[in-house]
N, C-alpha and C. Protein backbone atom coordinates (compact mmCIF):
# COMPACT_ATOMS: atom_id res chain seq x y z
N PRO A 1 101.44 82.37 111.01
CA PRO A 1 100.79 83.40 111.82
C PRO A 1 99.83 82.78 112.82
N PRO A 2 99.44 83.54 113.82
CA PRO A 2 98.41 83.04 114.74
C PRO A 2 97.13 82.73 113.96
N PHE A 3 96.32 81.84 114.50
CA PHE A 3 95.06 81.49 113.84
C PHE A 3 94.18 82.72 113.76
N ALA A 4 93.58 82.93 112.60
CA ALA A 4 92.70 84.09 112.41
C ALA A 4 91.53 84.02 113.38
N SER A 5 91.30 85.10 114.09
CA SER A 5 90.23 85.13 115.10
C SER A 5 88.85 85.33 114.49
N CYS A 6 88.80 85.62 113.20
CA CYS A 6 87.52 85.81 112.55
C CYS A 6 87.70 85.63 111.05
N ASP A 7 86.60 85.47 110.37
CA ASP A 7 86.61 85.33 108.92
C ASP A 7 86.37 86.70 108.31
N GLU A 8 87.38 87.25 107.66
CA GLU A 8 87.27 88.60 107.10
C GLU A 8 87.13 88.58 105.58
N ARG A 9 86.67 87.47 105.03
CA ARG A 9 86.52 87.41 103.57
C ARG A 9 85.66 88.56 103.08
N VAL A 10 86.02 89.07 101.94
CA VAL A 10 85.39 90.26 101.39
C VAL A 10 84.19 89.87 100.53
N THR A 11 83.07 90.54 100.79
CA THR A 11 81.86 90.33 99.99
C THR A 11 81.65 91.56 99.09
N ASP A 12 80.77 91.41 98.12
CA ASP A 12 80.45 92.55 97.25
C ASP A 12 79.86 93.70 98.05
N ASP A 13 79.07 93.39 99.06
CA ASP A 13 78.50 94.44 99.92
C ASP A 13 79.60 95.22 100.64
N MET A 14 80.63 94.50 101.12
CA MET A 14 81.74 95.18 101.80
C MET A 14 82.48 96.09 100.83
N ILE A 15 82.70 95.62 99.62
CA ILE A 15 83.40 96.44 98.62
C ILE A 15 82.59 97.69 98.31
N ASN A 16 81.28 97.52 98.08
CA ASN A 16 80.43 98.67 97.77
C ASN A 16 80.39 99.66 98.93
N LYS A 17 80.30 99.17 100.16
CA LYS A 17 80.28 100.04 101.33
C LYS A 17 81.60 100.80 101.45
N TRP A 18 82.74 100.11 101.22
CA TRP A 18 84.04 100.76 101.29
C TRP A 18 84.18 101.82 100.21
N HIS A 19 83.74 101.51 99.00
CA HIS A 19 83.77 102.49 97.91
C HIS A 19 82.95 103.73 98.28
N ASP A 20 81.76 103.50 98.80
CA ASP A 20 80.89 104.62 99.17
C ASP A 20 81.53 105.48 100.26
N GLN A 21 82.04 104.85 101.31
CA GLN A 21 82.68 105.61 102.39
C GLN A 21 83.88 106.40 101.86
N SER A 22 84.70 105.77 101.04
CA SER A 22 85.90 106.43 100.52
C SER A 22 85.55 107.58 99.60
N MET A 23 84.54 107.40 98.76
CA MET A 23 84.15 108.49 97.87
C MET A 23 83.59 109.67 98.65
N ARG A 24 82.77 109.39 99.68
CA ARG A 24 82.25 110.49 100.50
C ARG A 24 83.40 111.25 101.17
N LEU A 25 84.41 110.52 101.66
CA LEU A 25 85.56 111.18 102.26
C LEU A 25 86.33 111.98 101.21
N ALA A 26 86.50 111.40 100.02
CA ALA A 26 87.28 112.07 98.97
C ALA A 26 86.68 113.41 98.59
N TYR A 27 85.37 113.50 98.61
CA TYR A 27 84.72 114.74 98.21
C TYR A 27 84.26 115.58 99.39
N SER A 28 84.84 115.31 100.55
CA SER A 28 84.46 116.07 101.75
C SER A 28 85.25 117.37 101.88
N GLN A 29 86.08 117.68 100.91
CA GLN A 29 86.88 118.91 100.89
C GLN A 29 87.99 118.93 101.93
N SER A 30 88.32 117.79 102.50
CA SER A 30 89.43 117.71 103.45
C SER A 30 90.58 116.98 102.76
N ASP A 31 91.73 117.63 102.67
CA ASP A 31 92.88 117.02 101.99
C ASP A 31 93.30 115.71 102.64
N SER A 32 93.16 115.60 103.95
CA SER A 32 93.60 114.39 104.64
C SER A 32 92.64 113.22 104.42
N SER A 33 91.50 113.48 103.82
CA SER A 33 90.49 112.43 103.64
C SER A 33 90.46 111.88 102.23
N ARG A 34 91.36 112.28 101.38
CA ARG A 34 91.26 111.94 99.98
C ARG A 34 92.13 110.77 99.54
N CYS A 35 93.00 110.24 100.39
CA CYS A 35 93.99 109.28 99.91
C CYS A 35 93.44 107.91 99.57
N ALA A 36 92.32 107.46 100.12
CA ALA A 36 91.78 106.14 99.77
C ALA A 36 91.21 106.15 98.36
N TYR A 37 90.73 107.29 97.91
CA TYR A 37 90.12 107.36 96.59
C TYR A 37 91.10 107.84 95.52
N PHE A 38 91.91 108.83 95.84
CA PHE A 38 92.88 109.35 94.89
C PHE A 38 94.23 108.69 95.17
N THR A 39 94.32 107.45 94.77
CA THR A 39 95.50 106.65 95.11
C THR A 39 96.58 106.74 94.04
N ILE A 40 97.79 106.55 94.50
CA ILE A 40 98.93 106.35 93.61
C ILE A 40 99.54 105.03 94.05
N CYS A 41 99.58 104.08 93.13
CA CYS A 41 100.10 102.76 93.46
C CYS A 41 101.01 102.29 92.33
N VAL A 42 101.51 101.08 92.46
CA VAL A 42 102.41 100.55 91.43
C VAL A 42 101.71 100.37 90.09
N HIS A 43 100.39 100.31 90.10
CA HIS A 43 99.66 100.10 88.87
C HIS A 43 99.37 101.39 88.10
N ASN A 44 99.37 102.54 88.79
CA ASN A 44 99.03 103.78 88.09
C ASN A 44 100.04 104.91 88.32
N GLU A 45 101.20 104.62 88.90
CA GLU A 45 102.12 105.70 89.24
C GLU A 45 102.63 106.48 88.03
N GLY A 46 102.66 105.90 86.86
CA GLY A 46 103.10 106.62 85.67
C GLY A 46 101.94 107.22 84.88
N SER A 47 100.73 106.99 85.35
CA SER A 47 99.54 107.43 84.65
C SER A 47 99.13 108.82 85.11
N GLN A 48 98.41 109.51 84.24
CA GLN A 48 97.85 110.81 84.60
C GLN A 48 96.56 110.66 85.40
N ASP A 49 95.93 109.49 85.31
CA ASP A 49 94.65 109.25 85.97
C ASP A 49 94.89 108.75 87.39
N LYS A 50 94.69 109.60 88.38
CA LYS A 50 94.91 109.23 89.77
C LYS A 50 93.60 109.08 90.54
N GLY A 51 92.48 109.36 89.91
CA GLY A 51 91.20 109.25 90.60
C GLY A 51 90.62 107.86 90.48
N GLY A 52 89.85 107.49 91.45
CA GLY A 52 89.19 106.19 91.42
C GLY A 52 89.95 105.15 92.21
N PHE A 53 89.40 103.96 92.22
CA PHE A 53 90.00 102.87 92.97
C PHE A 53 90.83 102.02 92.02
N CYS A 54 91.93 101.52 92.50
CA CYS A 54 92.76 100.64 91.69
C CYS A 54 92.19 99.23 91.80
N LYS A 55 91.62 98.75 90.73
CA LYS A 55 91.01 97.41 90.73
C LYS A 55 92.06 96.32 90.96
N ALA A 56 93.28 96.52 90.47
CA ALA A 56 94.34 95.53 90.67
C ALA A 56 94.73 95.45 92.15
N CYS A 57 94.82 96.60 92.81
CA CYS A 57 95.13 96.60 94.25
C CYS A 57 94.00 95.96 95.05
N GLU A 58 92.76 96.23 94.65
CA GLU A 58 91.62 95.61 95.33
C GLU A 58 91.63 94.10 95.15
N ALA A 59 91.92 93.63 93.95
CA ALA A 59 91.96 92.19 93.69
C ALA A 59 93.06 91.53 94.52
N ASP A 60 94.23 92.19 94.60
CA ASP A 60 95.33 91.65 95.43
C ASP A 60 94.91 91.59 96.89
N ALA A 61 94.25 92.65 97.36
CA ALA A 61 93.81 92.70 98.77
C ALA A 61 92.81 91.58 99.06
N ILE A 62 91.87 91.37 98.16
CA ILE A 62 90.87 90.32 98.35
C ILE A 62 91.52 88.96 98.39
N GLU A 63 92.51 88.72 97.52
CA GLU A 63 93.22 87.44 97.54
C GLU A 63 93.95 87.23 98.86
N ARG A 64 94.58 88.29 99.38
CA ARG A 64 95.29 88.17 100.66
C ARG A 64 94.31 87.85 101.79
N ILE A 65 93.21 88.59 101.84
CA ILE A 65 92.22 88.40 102.91
C ILE A 65 91.61 87.01 102.83
N ASP A 66 91.26 86.57 101.64
CA ASP A 66 90.68 85.23 101.48
C ASP A 66 91.66 84.14 101.89
N ALA A 67 92.92 84.28 101.51
CA ALA A 67 93.93 83.28 101.89
C ALA A 67 94.10 83.23 103.40
N ILE A 68 94.08 84.38 104.05
CA ILE A 68 94.19 84.43 105.52
C ILE A 68 92.98 83.73 106.14
N ALA A 69 91.79 84.02 105.63
CA ALA A 69 90.57 83.43 106.17
C ALA A 69 90.55 81.91 105.99
N ARG A 70 91.14 81.43 104.90
CA ARG A 70 91.19 79.98 104.65
C ARG A 70 92.35 79.31 105.39
N GLY A 71 93.22 80.09 106.03
CA GLY A 71 94.38 79.52 106.71
C GLY A 71 95.44 79.03 105.75
N GLN A 72 95.52 79.63 104.56
CA GLN A 72 96.45 79.20 103.54
C GLN A 72 97.57 80.21 103.33
N VAL A 73 98.16 80.64 104.45
CA VAL A 73 99.26 81.60 104.40
C VAL A 73 100.41 81.06 105.23
N VAL A 74 101.61 81.21 104.69
CA VAL A 74 102.82 80.88 105.43
C VAL A 74 103.70 82.13 105.42
N LEU A 75 104.13 82.56 106.60
CA LEU A 75 105.00 83.73 106.71
C LEU A 75 106.36 83.29 107.22
N SER A 76 107.42 83.80 106.61
CA SER A 76 108.76 83.46 107.08
C SER A 76 109.04 84.18 108.39
N LEU A 77 109.87 83.55 109.21
CA LEU A 77 110.22 84.14 110.50
C LEU A 77 111.40 85.10 110.39
N ASP A 78 112.23 84.89 109.40
CA ASP A 78 113.41 85.72 109.21
C ASP A 78 113.39 86.33 107.81
N GLU A 79 114.31 87.25 107.59
CA GLU A 79 114.43 87.85 106.27
C GLU A 79 115.06 86.81 105.35
N ASP A 80 114.23 86.11 104.61
CA ASP A 80 114.70 85.02 103.76
C ASP A 80 115.30 85.49 102.45
N LEU A 81 114.86 86.61 101.98
CA LEU A 81 115.37 87.14 100.73
C LEU A 81 116.22 88.37 101.04
N PRO A 82 117.55 88.25 100.92
CA PRO A 82 118.42 89.36 101.31
C PRO A 82 118.01 90.69 100.66
N HIS A 83 117.88 91.69 101.49
CA HIS A 83 117.54 93.06 101.08
C HIS A 83 116.13 93.18 100.48
N ARG A 84 115.34 92.13 100.57
CA ARG A 84 113.97 92.19 100.05
C ARG A 84 112.95 92.01 101.16
N GLY A 85 113.35 91.41 102.28
CA GLY A 85 112.43 91.25 103.40
C GLY A 85 112.01 89.83 103.63
N GLN A 86 110.97 89.71 104.44
CA GLN A 86 110.41 88.41 104.75
C GLN A 86 109.43 88.00 103.66
N ALA A 87 109.10 86.71 103.64
CA ALA A 87 108.23 86.20 102.60
C ALA A 87 106.86 85.84 103.15
N ALA A 88 105.85 86.11 102.36
CA ALA A 88 104.49 85.64 102.61
C ALA A 88 104.12 84.77 101.41
N ILE A 89 103.80 83.52 101.67
CA ILE A 89 103.41 82.59 100.62
C ILE A 89 101.96 82.22 100.86
N PHE A 90 101.13 82.35 99.84
CA PHE A 90 99.71 82.04 100.00
C PHE A 90 99.13 81.58 98.67
N ARG A 91 97.94 81.00 98.74
CA ARG A 91 97.24 80.54 97.54
C ARG A 91 96.24 81.61 97.08
N ASP A 92 96.26 81.88 95.77
CA ASP A 92 95.29 82.83 95.24
C ASP A 92 93.95 82.13 95.01
N LYS A 93 93.00 82.84 94.44
CA LYS A 93 91.65 82.28 94.28
C LYS A 93 91.61 81.06 93.36
N ASN A 94 92.61 80.93 92.51
CA ASN A 94 92.67 79.78 91.61
C ASN A 94 93.49 78.63 92.17
N GLY A 95 94.03 78.80 93.38
CA GLY A 95 94.81 77.75 94.01
C GLY A 95 96.30 77.80 93.71
N ALA A 96 96.72 78.76 92.90
CA ALA A 96 98.15 78.89 92.58
C ALA A 96 98.88 79.56 93.74
N LEU A 97 100.12 79.17 93.95
CA LEU A 97 100.93 79.78 95.01
C LEU A 97 101.44 81.14 94.56
N LYS A 98 101.39 82.09 95.48
CA LYS A 98 101.95 83.42 95.25
C LYS A 98 102.93 83.70 96.37
N ILE A 99 103.95 84.47 96.07
CA ILE A 99 104.90 84.89 97.10
C ILE A 99 105.03 86.40 97.02
N GLU A 100 105.00 87.03 98.19
CA GLU A 100 105.21 88.47 98.30
C GLU A 100 106.26 88.71 99.38
N THR A 101 106.93 89.80 99.27
CA THR A 101 107.88 90.15 100.32
C THR A 101 107.34 91.33 101.11
N TRP A 102 107.76 91.39 102.36
CA TRP A 102 107.41 92.51 103.22
C TRP A 102 108.62 92.78 104.11
N LYS A 103 108.80 94.01 104.43
CA LYS A 103 110.00 94.42 105.16
C LYS A 103 109.90 94.08 106.65
N THR A 104 110.98 93.60 107.18
CA THR A 104 111.06 93.19 108.57
C THR A 104 110.79 94.36 109.52
N TYR A 105 111.20 95.55 109.13
CA TYR A 105 111.02 96.71 110.00
C TYR A 105 109.57 97.12 110.15
N ALA A 106 108.69 96.56 109.37
CA ALA A 106 107.34 97.08 109.30
C ALA A 106 106.45 96.71 110.48
N GLY A 107 106.86 95.83 111.38
CA GLY A 107 105.99 95.35 112.46
C GLY A 107 105.43 96.42 113.36
N GLY A 108 106.27 97.07 114.14
CA GLY A 108 105.81 98.10 115.05
C GLY A 108 105.22 99.30 114.33
N GLU A 109 105.80 99.62 113.20
CA GLU A 109 105.30 100.75 112.44
C GLU A 109 103.88 100.49 111.94
N ALA A 110 103.61 99.25 111.53
CA ALA A 110 102.27 98.91 111.05
C ALA A 110 101.24 99.10 112.16
N GLU A 111 101.59 98.70 113.38
CA GLU A 111 100.66 98.90 114.50
C GLU A 111 100.45 100.38 114.80
N CYS A 112 101.51 101.17 114.72
CA CYS A 112 101.37 102.62 114.97
C CYS A 112 100.49 103.27 113.91
N VAL A 113 100.68 102.90 112.65
CA VAL A 113 99.85 103.46 111.58
C VAL A 113 98.41 103.02 111.75
N LEU A 114 98.19 101.76 112.09
CA LEU A 114 96.83 101.27 112.31
C LEU A 114 96.17 102.01 113.46
N ALA A 115 96.90 102.28 114.53
CA ALA A 115 96.34 103.03 115.66
C ALA A 115 95.96 104.44 115.23
N ALA A 116 96.81 105.08 114.43
CA ALA A 116 96.50 106.43 113.95
C ALA A 116 95.27 106.42 113.04
N LEU A 117 95.17 105.42 112.17
CA LEU A 117 94.00 105.32 111.30
C LEU A 117 92.73 105.06 112.10
N ALA A 118 92.82 104.20 113.11
CA ALA A 118 91.66 103.91 113.96
C ALA A 118 91.23 105.16 114.72
N ALA A 119 92.19 105.95 115.15
CA ALA A 119 91.87 107.17 115.90
C ALA A 119 91.34 108.28 115.01
N SER A 120 91.52 108.16 113.69
CA SER A 120 91.10 109.22 112.77
C SER A 120 89.58 109.33 112.66
N GLY A 121 88.89 108.27 113.03
CA GLY A 121 87.43 108.29 112.93
C GLY A 121 86.92 108.09 111.51
N MET A 122 87.80 107.67 110.61
CA MET A 122 87.40 107.43 109.22
C MET A 122 87.38 105.92 108.98
N PRO A 123 86.21 105.28 109.03
CA PRO A 123 86.14 103.82 108.97
C PRO A 123 86.70 103.20 107.70
N SER A 124 86.69 103.93 106.59
CA SER A 124 87.21 103.33 105.36
C SER A 124 88.71 103.05 105.44
N TYR A 125 89.42 103.75 106.34
CA TYR A 125 90.85 103.52 106.48
C TYR A 125 91.18 102.37 107.42
N VAL A 126 90.20 101.85 108.13
CA VAL A 126 90.42 100.70 109.01
C VAL A 126 89.77 99.46 108.39
N SER A 127 89.23 99.61 107.21
CA SER A 127 88.62 98.49 106.51
C SER A 127 89.70 97.48 106.10
N PRO A 128 89.41 96.18 106.26
CA PRO A 128 90.38 95.17 105.79
C PRO A 128 90.74 95.36 104.31
N LEU A 129 89.80 95.83 103.51
CA LEU A 129 90.06 96.04 102.09
C LEU A 129 91.12 97.12 101.86
N PHE A 130 91.13 98.15 102.68
CA PHE A 130 92.15 99.20 102.57
C PHE A 130 93.49 98.71 103.10
N ILE A 131 93.49 98.10 104.27
CA ILE A 131 94.72 97.65 104.92
C ILE A 131 95.43 96.58 104.09
N ALA A 132 94.67 95.68 103.50
CA ALA A 132 95.26 94.55 102.77
C ALA A 132 95.83 94.94 101.41
N GLN A 133 95.69 96.19 100.99
CA GLN A 133 96.23 96.58 99.70
C GLN A 133 97.74 96.74 99.71
N ASP A 134 98.35 96.83 100.86
CA ASP A 134 99.80 97.02 100.95
C ASP A 134 100.42 95.85 101.71
N PRO A 135 101.27 95.04 101.05
CA PRO A 135 101.90 93.91 101.73
C PRO A 135 102.72 94.32 102.96
N ASN A 136 103.34 95.49 102.91
CA ASN A 136 104.14 95.95 104.05
C ASN A 136 103.28 96.38 105.22
N PHE A 137 101.98 96.52 105.00
CA PHE A 137 101.06 96.89 106.06
C PHE A 137 100.35 95.64 106.62
N ILE A 138 99.83 94.81 105.74
CA ILE A 138 99.03 93.67 106.22
C ILE A 138 99.86 92.54 106.81
N TRP A 139 100.96 92.15 106.18
CA TRP A 139 101.67 90.94 106.64
C TRP A 139 102.25 91.08 108.04
N PRO A 140 102.82 92.22 108.43
CA PRO A 140 103.27 92.33 109.83
C PRO A 140 102.12 92.23 110.82
N LEU A 141 100.97 92.78 110.47
CA LEU A 141 99.80 92.69 111.35
C LEU A 141 99.32 91.25 111.47
N ILE A 142 99.33 90.53 110.37
CA ILE A 142 98.91 89.13 110.39
C ILE A 142 99.93 88.29 111.16
N ALA A 143 101.20 88.57 110.98
CA ALA A 143 102.23 87.81 111.69
C ALA A 143 102.08 87.97 113.20
N ASP A 144 101.72 89.15 113.65
CA ASP A 144 101.61 89.40 115.08
C ASP A 144 100.23 89.11 115.67
N HIS A 145 99.17 89.26 114.87
CA HIS A 145 97.82 89.19 115.42
C HIS A 145 96.91 88.13 114.79
N GLY A 146 97.21 87.66 113.61
CA GLY A 146 96.40 86.63 112.97
C GLY A 146 95.28 87.15 112.10
N SER A 147 94.77 88.33 112.38
CA SER A 147 93.72 88.94 111.55
C SER A 147 93.77 90.45 111.72
N ILE A 148 93.15 91.13 110.78
CA ILE A 148 93.10 92.59 110.85
C ILE A 148 92.25 93.03 112.03
N ARG A 149 91.12 92.34 112.23
CA ARG A 149 90.25 92.69 113.36
C ARG A 149 90.99 92.57 114.69
N ALA A 150 91.77 91.50 114.87
CA ALA A 150 92.52 91.33 116.12
C ALA A 150 93.56 92.44 116.27
N ALA A 151 94.16 92.85 115.17
CA ALA A 151 95.15 93.95 115.23
C ALA A 151 94.47 95.25 115.61
N VAL A 152 93.29 95.52 115.03
CA VAL A 152 92.56 96.75 115.38
C VAL A 152 92.16 96.72 116.85
N GLU A 153 91.68 95.59 117.33
CA GLU A 153 91.29 95.48 118.74
C GLU A 153 92.50 95.65 119.66
N PHE A 154 93.68 95.28 119.19
CA PHE A 154 94.89 95.44 119.99
C PHE A 154 95.30 96.92 120.10
N VAL A 155 95.25 97.64 118.98
CA VAL A 155 95.71 99.04 118.99
C VAL A 155 94.63 100.02 119.42
N ALA A 156 93.37 99.64 119.29
CA ALA A 156 92.26 100.53 119.68
C ALA A 156 91.18 99.71 120.36
N PRO A 157 91.45 99.29 121.61
CA PRO A 157 90.51 98.39 122.31
C PRO A 157 89.14 99.00 122.55
């Protein structure tokens, strides 16, 4: 990917601020504002408990953001895994290699979704912590822009 234009490593203050913003939105009585807090993900899709933040998704997002900030990410140029998408290989916080797949079609769509989220006026949805929770969302943005901030500046100058 292009060199990251900034260091977006996640701090405890950023996590707390994102939690606070998301919870305020969740309880604002607007159905469109509840998805960051009332999530359904691969970790809780079979569970009855849909409220709260998924700590596993947050941990994955933090690992992705930290790897990008350290320049320890390699993205494939082509669909290397048939019917699974392109590969993102990066080091986790312990230095072990991880591989994730992301769909090739996701490039332009990721920018369109990011532009819509930026235009929504809800900052918790443009937070790197929110964007990095989905490999199909973050990796196309990183492949094209190098960082989440650069992608946001591209779609919402």
